Coordinates of C-alpha atoms in Angstrom, one line a residue:
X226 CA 100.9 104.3 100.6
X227 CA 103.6 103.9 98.2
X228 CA 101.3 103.8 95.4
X229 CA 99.8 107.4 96.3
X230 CA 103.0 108.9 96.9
X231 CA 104.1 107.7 93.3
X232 CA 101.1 109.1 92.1
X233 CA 101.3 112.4 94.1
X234 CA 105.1 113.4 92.8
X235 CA 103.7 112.6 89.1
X236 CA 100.7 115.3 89.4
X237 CA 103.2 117.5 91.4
X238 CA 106.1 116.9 88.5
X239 CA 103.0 117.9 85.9
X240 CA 101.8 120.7 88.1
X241 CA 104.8 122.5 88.7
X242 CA 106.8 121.4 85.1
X243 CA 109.7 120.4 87.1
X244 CA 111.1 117.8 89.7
X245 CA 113.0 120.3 91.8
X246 CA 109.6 122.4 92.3
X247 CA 107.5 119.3 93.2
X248 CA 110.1 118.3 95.6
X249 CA 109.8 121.5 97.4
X250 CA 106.0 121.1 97.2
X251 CA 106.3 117.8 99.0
X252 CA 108.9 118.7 101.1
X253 CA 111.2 115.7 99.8
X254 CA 114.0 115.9 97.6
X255 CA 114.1 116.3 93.5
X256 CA 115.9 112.7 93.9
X257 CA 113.3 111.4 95.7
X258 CA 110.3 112.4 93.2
X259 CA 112.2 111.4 90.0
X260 CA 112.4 107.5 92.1
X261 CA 108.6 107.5 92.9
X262 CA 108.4 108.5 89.1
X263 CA 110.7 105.4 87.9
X264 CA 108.7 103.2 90.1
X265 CA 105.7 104.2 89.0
X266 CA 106.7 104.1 85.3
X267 CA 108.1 100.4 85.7
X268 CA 105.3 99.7 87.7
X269 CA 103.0 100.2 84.9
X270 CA 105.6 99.1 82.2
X271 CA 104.8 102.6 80.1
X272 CA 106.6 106.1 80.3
X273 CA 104.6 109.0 81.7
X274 CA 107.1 112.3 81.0
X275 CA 109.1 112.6 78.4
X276 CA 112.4 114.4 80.6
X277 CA 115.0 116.8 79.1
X278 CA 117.5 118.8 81.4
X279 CA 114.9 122.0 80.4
X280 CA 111.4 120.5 80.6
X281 CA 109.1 117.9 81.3
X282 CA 106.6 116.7 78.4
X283 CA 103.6 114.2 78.9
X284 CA 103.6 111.2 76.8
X285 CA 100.4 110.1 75.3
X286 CA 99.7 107.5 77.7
X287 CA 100.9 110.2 80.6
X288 CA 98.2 112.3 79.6
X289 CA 95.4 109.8 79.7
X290 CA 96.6 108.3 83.2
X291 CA 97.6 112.0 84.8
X292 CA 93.2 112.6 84.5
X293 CA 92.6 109.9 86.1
X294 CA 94.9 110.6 89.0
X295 CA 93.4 114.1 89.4
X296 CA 90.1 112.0 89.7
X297 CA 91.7 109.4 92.1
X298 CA 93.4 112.4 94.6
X299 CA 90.4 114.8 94.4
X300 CA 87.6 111.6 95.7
X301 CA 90.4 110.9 98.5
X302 CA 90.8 114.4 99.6
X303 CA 86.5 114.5 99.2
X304 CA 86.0 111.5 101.5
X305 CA 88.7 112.5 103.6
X306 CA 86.7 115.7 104.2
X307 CA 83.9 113.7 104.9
X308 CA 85.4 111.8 107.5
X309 CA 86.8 114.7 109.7
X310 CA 83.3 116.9 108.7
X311 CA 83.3 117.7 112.3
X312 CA 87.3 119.2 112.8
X313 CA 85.7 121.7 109.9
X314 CA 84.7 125.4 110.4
X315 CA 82.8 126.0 107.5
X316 CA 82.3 129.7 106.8
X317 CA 81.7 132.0 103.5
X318 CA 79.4 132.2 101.0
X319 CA 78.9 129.3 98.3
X320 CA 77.8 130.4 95.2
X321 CA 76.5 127.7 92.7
X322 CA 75.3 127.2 89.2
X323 CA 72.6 124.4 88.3
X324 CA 70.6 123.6 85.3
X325 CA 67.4 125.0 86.6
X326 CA 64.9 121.9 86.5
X327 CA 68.0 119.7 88.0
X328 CA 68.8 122.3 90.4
X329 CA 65.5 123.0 91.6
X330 CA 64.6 119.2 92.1
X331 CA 67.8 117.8 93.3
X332 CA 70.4 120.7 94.4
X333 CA 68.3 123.7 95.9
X334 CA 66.3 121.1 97.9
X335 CA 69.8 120.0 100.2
X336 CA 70.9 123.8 101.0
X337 CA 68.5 123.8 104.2
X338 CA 70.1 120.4 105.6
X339 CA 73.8 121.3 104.8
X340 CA 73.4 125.2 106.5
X341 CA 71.6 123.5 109.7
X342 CA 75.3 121.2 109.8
X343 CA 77.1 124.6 108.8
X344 CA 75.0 127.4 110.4
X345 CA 78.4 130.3 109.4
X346 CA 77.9 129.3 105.9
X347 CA 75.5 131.4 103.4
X348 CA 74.4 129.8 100.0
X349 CA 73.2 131.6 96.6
X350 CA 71.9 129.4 93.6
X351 CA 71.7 130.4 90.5
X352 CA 70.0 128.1 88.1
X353 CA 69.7 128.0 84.7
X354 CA 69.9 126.1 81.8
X355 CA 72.7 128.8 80.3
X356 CA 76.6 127.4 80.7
X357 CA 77.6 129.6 82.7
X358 CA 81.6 131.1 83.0
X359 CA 82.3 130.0 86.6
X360 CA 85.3 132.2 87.4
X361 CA 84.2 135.8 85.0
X362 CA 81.0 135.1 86.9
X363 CA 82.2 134.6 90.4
X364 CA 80.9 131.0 91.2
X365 CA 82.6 128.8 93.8
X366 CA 81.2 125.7 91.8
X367 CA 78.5 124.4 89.3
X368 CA 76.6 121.2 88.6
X369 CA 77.0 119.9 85.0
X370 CA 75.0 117.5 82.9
X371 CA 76.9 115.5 79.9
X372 CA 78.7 117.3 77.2
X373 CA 82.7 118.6 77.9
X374 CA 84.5 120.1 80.7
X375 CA 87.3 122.4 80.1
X376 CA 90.2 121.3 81.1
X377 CA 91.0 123.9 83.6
X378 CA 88.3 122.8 85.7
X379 CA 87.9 119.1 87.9
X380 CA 85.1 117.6 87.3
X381 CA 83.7 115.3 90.4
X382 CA 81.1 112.3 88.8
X383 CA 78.3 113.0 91.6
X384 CA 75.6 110.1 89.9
X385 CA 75.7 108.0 86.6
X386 CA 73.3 109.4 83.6
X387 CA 72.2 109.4 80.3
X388 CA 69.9 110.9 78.0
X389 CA 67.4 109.1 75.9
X390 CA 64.6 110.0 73.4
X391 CA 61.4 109.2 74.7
X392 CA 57.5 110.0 74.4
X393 CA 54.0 108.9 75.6
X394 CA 52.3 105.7 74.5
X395 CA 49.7 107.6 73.0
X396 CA 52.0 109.9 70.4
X397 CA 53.5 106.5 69.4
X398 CA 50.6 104.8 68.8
X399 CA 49.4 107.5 66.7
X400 CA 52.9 108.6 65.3
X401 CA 54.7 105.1 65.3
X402 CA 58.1 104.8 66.4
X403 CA 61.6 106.6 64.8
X404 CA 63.8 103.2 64.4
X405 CA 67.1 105.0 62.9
X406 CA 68.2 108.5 63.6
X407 CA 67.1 109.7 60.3
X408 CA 63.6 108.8 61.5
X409 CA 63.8 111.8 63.6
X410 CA 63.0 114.3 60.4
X411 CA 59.5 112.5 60.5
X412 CA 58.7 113.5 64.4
X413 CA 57.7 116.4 65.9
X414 CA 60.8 117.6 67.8
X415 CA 60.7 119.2 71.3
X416 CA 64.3 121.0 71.6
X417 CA 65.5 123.6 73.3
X418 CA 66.1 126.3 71.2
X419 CA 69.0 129.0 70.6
X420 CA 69.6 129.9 73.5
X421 CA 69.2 127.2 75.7
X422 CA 72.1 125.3 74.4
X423 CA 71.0 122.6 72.1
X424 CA 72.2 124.7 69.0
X425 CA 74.4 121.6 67.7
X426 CA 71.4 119.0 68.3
X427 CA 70.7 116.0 69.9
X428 CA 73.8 113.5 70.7
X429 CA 73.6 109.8 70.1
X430 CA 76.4 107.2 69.5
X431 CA 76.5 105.6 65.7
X432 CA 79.3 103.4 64.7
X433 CA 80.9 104.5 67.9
X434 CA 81.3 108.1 67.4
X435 CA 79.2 110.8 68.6
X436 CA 76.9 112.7 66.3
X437 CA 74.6 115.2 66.6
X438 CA 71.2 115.4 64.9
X439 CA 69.1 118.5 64.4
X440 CA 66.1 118.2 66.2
X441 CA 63.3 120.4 64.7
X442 CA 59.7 120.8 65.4
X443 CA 56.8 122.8 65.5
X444 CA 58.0 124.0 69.5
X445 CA 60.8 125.0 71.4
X446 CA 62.1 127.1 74.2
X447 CA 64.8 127.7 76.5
X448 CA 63.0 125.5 79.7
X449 CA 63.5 122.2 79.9
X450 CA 60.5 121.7 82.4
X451 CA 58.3 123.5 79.8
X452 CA 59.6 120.7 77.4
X453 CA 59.2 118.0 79.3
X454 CA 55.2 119.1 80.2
X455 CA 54.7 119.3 76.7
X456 CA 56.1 115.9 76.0
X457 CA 53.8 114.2 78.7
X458 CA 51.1 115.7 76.6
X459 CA 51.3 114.2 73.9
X460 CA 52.8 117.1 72.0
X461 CA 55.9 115.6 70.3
X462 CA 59.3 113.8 71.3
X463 CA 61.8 115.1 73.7
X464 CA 66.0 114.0 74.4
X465 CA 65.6 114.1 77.9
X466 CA 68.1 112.6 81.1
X467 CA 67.0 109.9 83.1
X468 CA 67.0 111.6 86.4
X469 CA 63.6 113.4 84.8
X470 CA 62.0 110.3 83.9
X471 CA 63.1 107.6 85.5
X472 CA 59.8 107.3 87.7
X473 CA 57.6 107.6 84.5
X474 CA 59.3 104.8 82.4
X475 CA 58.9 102.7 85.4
X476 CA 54.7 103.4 85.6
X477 CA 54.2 103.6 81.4
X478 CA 53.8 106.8 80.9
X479 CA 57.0 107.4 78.7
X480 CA 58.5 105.0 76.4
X481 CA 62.2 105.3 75.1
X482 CA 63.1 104.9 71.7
X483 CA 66.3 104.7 69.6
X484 CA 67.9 103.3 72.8
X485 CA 71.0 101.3 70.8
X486 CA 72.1 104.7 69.5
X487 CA 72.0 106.2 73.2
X488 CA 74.8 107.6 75.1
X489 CA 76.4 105.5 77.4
X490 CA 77.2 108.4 79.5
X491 CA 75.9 111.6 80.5
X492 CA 77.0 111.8 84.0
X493 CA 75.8 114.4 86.5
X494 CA 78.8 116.1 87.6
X495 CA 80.1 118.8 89.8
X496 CA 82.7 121.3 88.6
X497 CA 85.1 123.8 89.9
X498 CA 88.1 125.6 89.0
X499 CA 91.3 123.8 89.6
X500 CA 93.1 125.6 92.7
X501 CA 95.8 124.1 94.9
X502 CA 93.5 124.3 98.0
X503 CA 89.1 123.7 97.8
X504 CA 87.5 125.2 100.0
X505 CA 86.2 123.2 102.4
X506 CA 82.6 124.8 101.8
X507 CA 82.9 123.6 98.0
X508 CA 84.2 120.1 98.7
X509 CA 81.4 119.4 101.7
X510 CA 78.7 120.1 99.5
X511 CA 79.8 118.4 96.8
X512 CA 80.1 115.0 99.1
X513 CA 76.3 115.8 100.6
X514 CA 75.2 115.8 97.2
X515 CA 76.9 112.1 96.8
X516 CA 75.6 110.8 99.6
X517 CA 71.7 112.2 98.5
X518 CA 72.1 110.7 95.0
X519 CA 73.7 107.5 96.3
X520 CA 70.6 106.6 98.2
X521 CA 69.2 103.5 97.1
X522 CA 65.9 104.1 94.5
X523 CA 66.6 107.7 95.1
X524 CA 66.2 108.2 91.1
X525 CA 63.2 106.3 90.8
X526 CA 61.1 108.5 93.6

């Protein structure tokens, strides 16, 4: 308990650029919150805020520990919304973005169960494979796949991920196999084109940086579906997440290649603007979706 209150007057100092505002945030006194901050601090033998009698600054290590205490309060206040599911009235309309292939297979599908737990509730989707602007375009939430997050939103890991190149036996056999990323210029490319996204190219790790490498080839659109069809016949190569094809690397039917320069991460994720109170509409969901994707072999069906 001491630990989260330590934790809680360092997000609140953060939040609200000052001791005395936290404290009144907490309902405790400014003396109180600068302690829990010295504990803390001495506790993890580095400094968190740089402190002046005008301002508060992060220090480097501040900033990478203050994420990961946003990540650490926002699962508690998740499960803890879990727990009490039944002391909730949930009512409104929840309005969420998806990629559309993801969203139709593995978001859309859990509406029906979580309105029959929630019967006030009403529930739009919108998918897409566009990045959409959550708040200019009046979403309550979206689900994201890989790539980065501004910073004004939380982002809640709903399943581990990551995307691979891959094809079928047969377009190996007759193509052989890329073994470097350069190889790539020598295979026929399925990307996603302008507007779906994929502008920059395909992301691998070399040398332990991320690069991108322009994917081209003789197809492309703006459906991921679409791409991976063509893929499965035959037609070319594709950089595609293992939620799609985990079930067909496990029967042969697509083989991976390139795998040391893979990702190690390209998480699922849900996202929402930061706000001092979720809804309780935004975080439920959010924590049905968890428990779907947590489901053991639920990837591999």
């Amino acid at each position: 308990m001491d630990k989260l209150k330590q934790i809680e007057a360092f997000v609140m100092a953060v939040d609200h650029s000052s001791f005395a505002a936290a404290a009144l945030a907490l309902q405790v006194t400014p003396v109180m919150v600068g302690r829990r901050i010295d504990t803390l601090e001495k506790r993890l033998g580095v400094r968190l805020l740089h402190r002046s009698t005008r301002r508060l600054a992060l220090t480097e290590e501040g900033s990478v520990y203050l994420e990961h205490c946003r990540k650490l309060l926002t699962e508690l206040e998740l499960a803890e919304s879990a727990i009490s599911v039944g002391r909730h009235k949930v009512t409104g309309h929840l309005i969420v973005s998806a990629p559309a292939s993801f969203g139709r297979r593995h978001v859309a599908p859990y509406a029906p169960e979580f309105l029959l737990q929630h019967p006030d509730l009403k529930m739009s989707f919108n998918l897409t494979d566009r990045v959409v602007d959550l708040v200019q375009e009046g979403y309550d939430m979206g689900i994201r796949i890989g790539g980065a997050i501004d910073p004004n939103f939380v982002a809640i890991k709903l399943a581990s991920n990551k995307r691979v190149v891959c094809g079928t036996p047969e377009y190996f056999k007759k193509h052989g196999k890329p073994k470097t990323l350069d190889d790539l210029a020598k295979h026929n490319c399925l990307a996603f084109n302008l507007q779906g996204g994929q502008q920059r190219g395909w992301y691998f790790n070399h040398r332990g940086k991320t690069v991108s490498v322009r994917a081209n080839g003789s197809l492309d659109c703006n459906d991921g579906e679409l791409l991976h069809r063509w893929m499965t016949e035959g037609l070319g190569i594709a950089w595609r997440s293992m939620w799609e094809i985990q079930s067909q690397l496990e029967n042969g039917t697509l083989e991976t290649v390139l795998d040391d320069y893979a990702l190690p991460e390209y998480d699922i994720m849900a996202v929402y603007p930061q706000q001092r109170n979720v809804p309780a509409k935004v975080r439920l969901f959010i924590w049905h979706l968890k428990s779907m994707y947590s489901q053991p072999g639920y990837w591999s069906r």
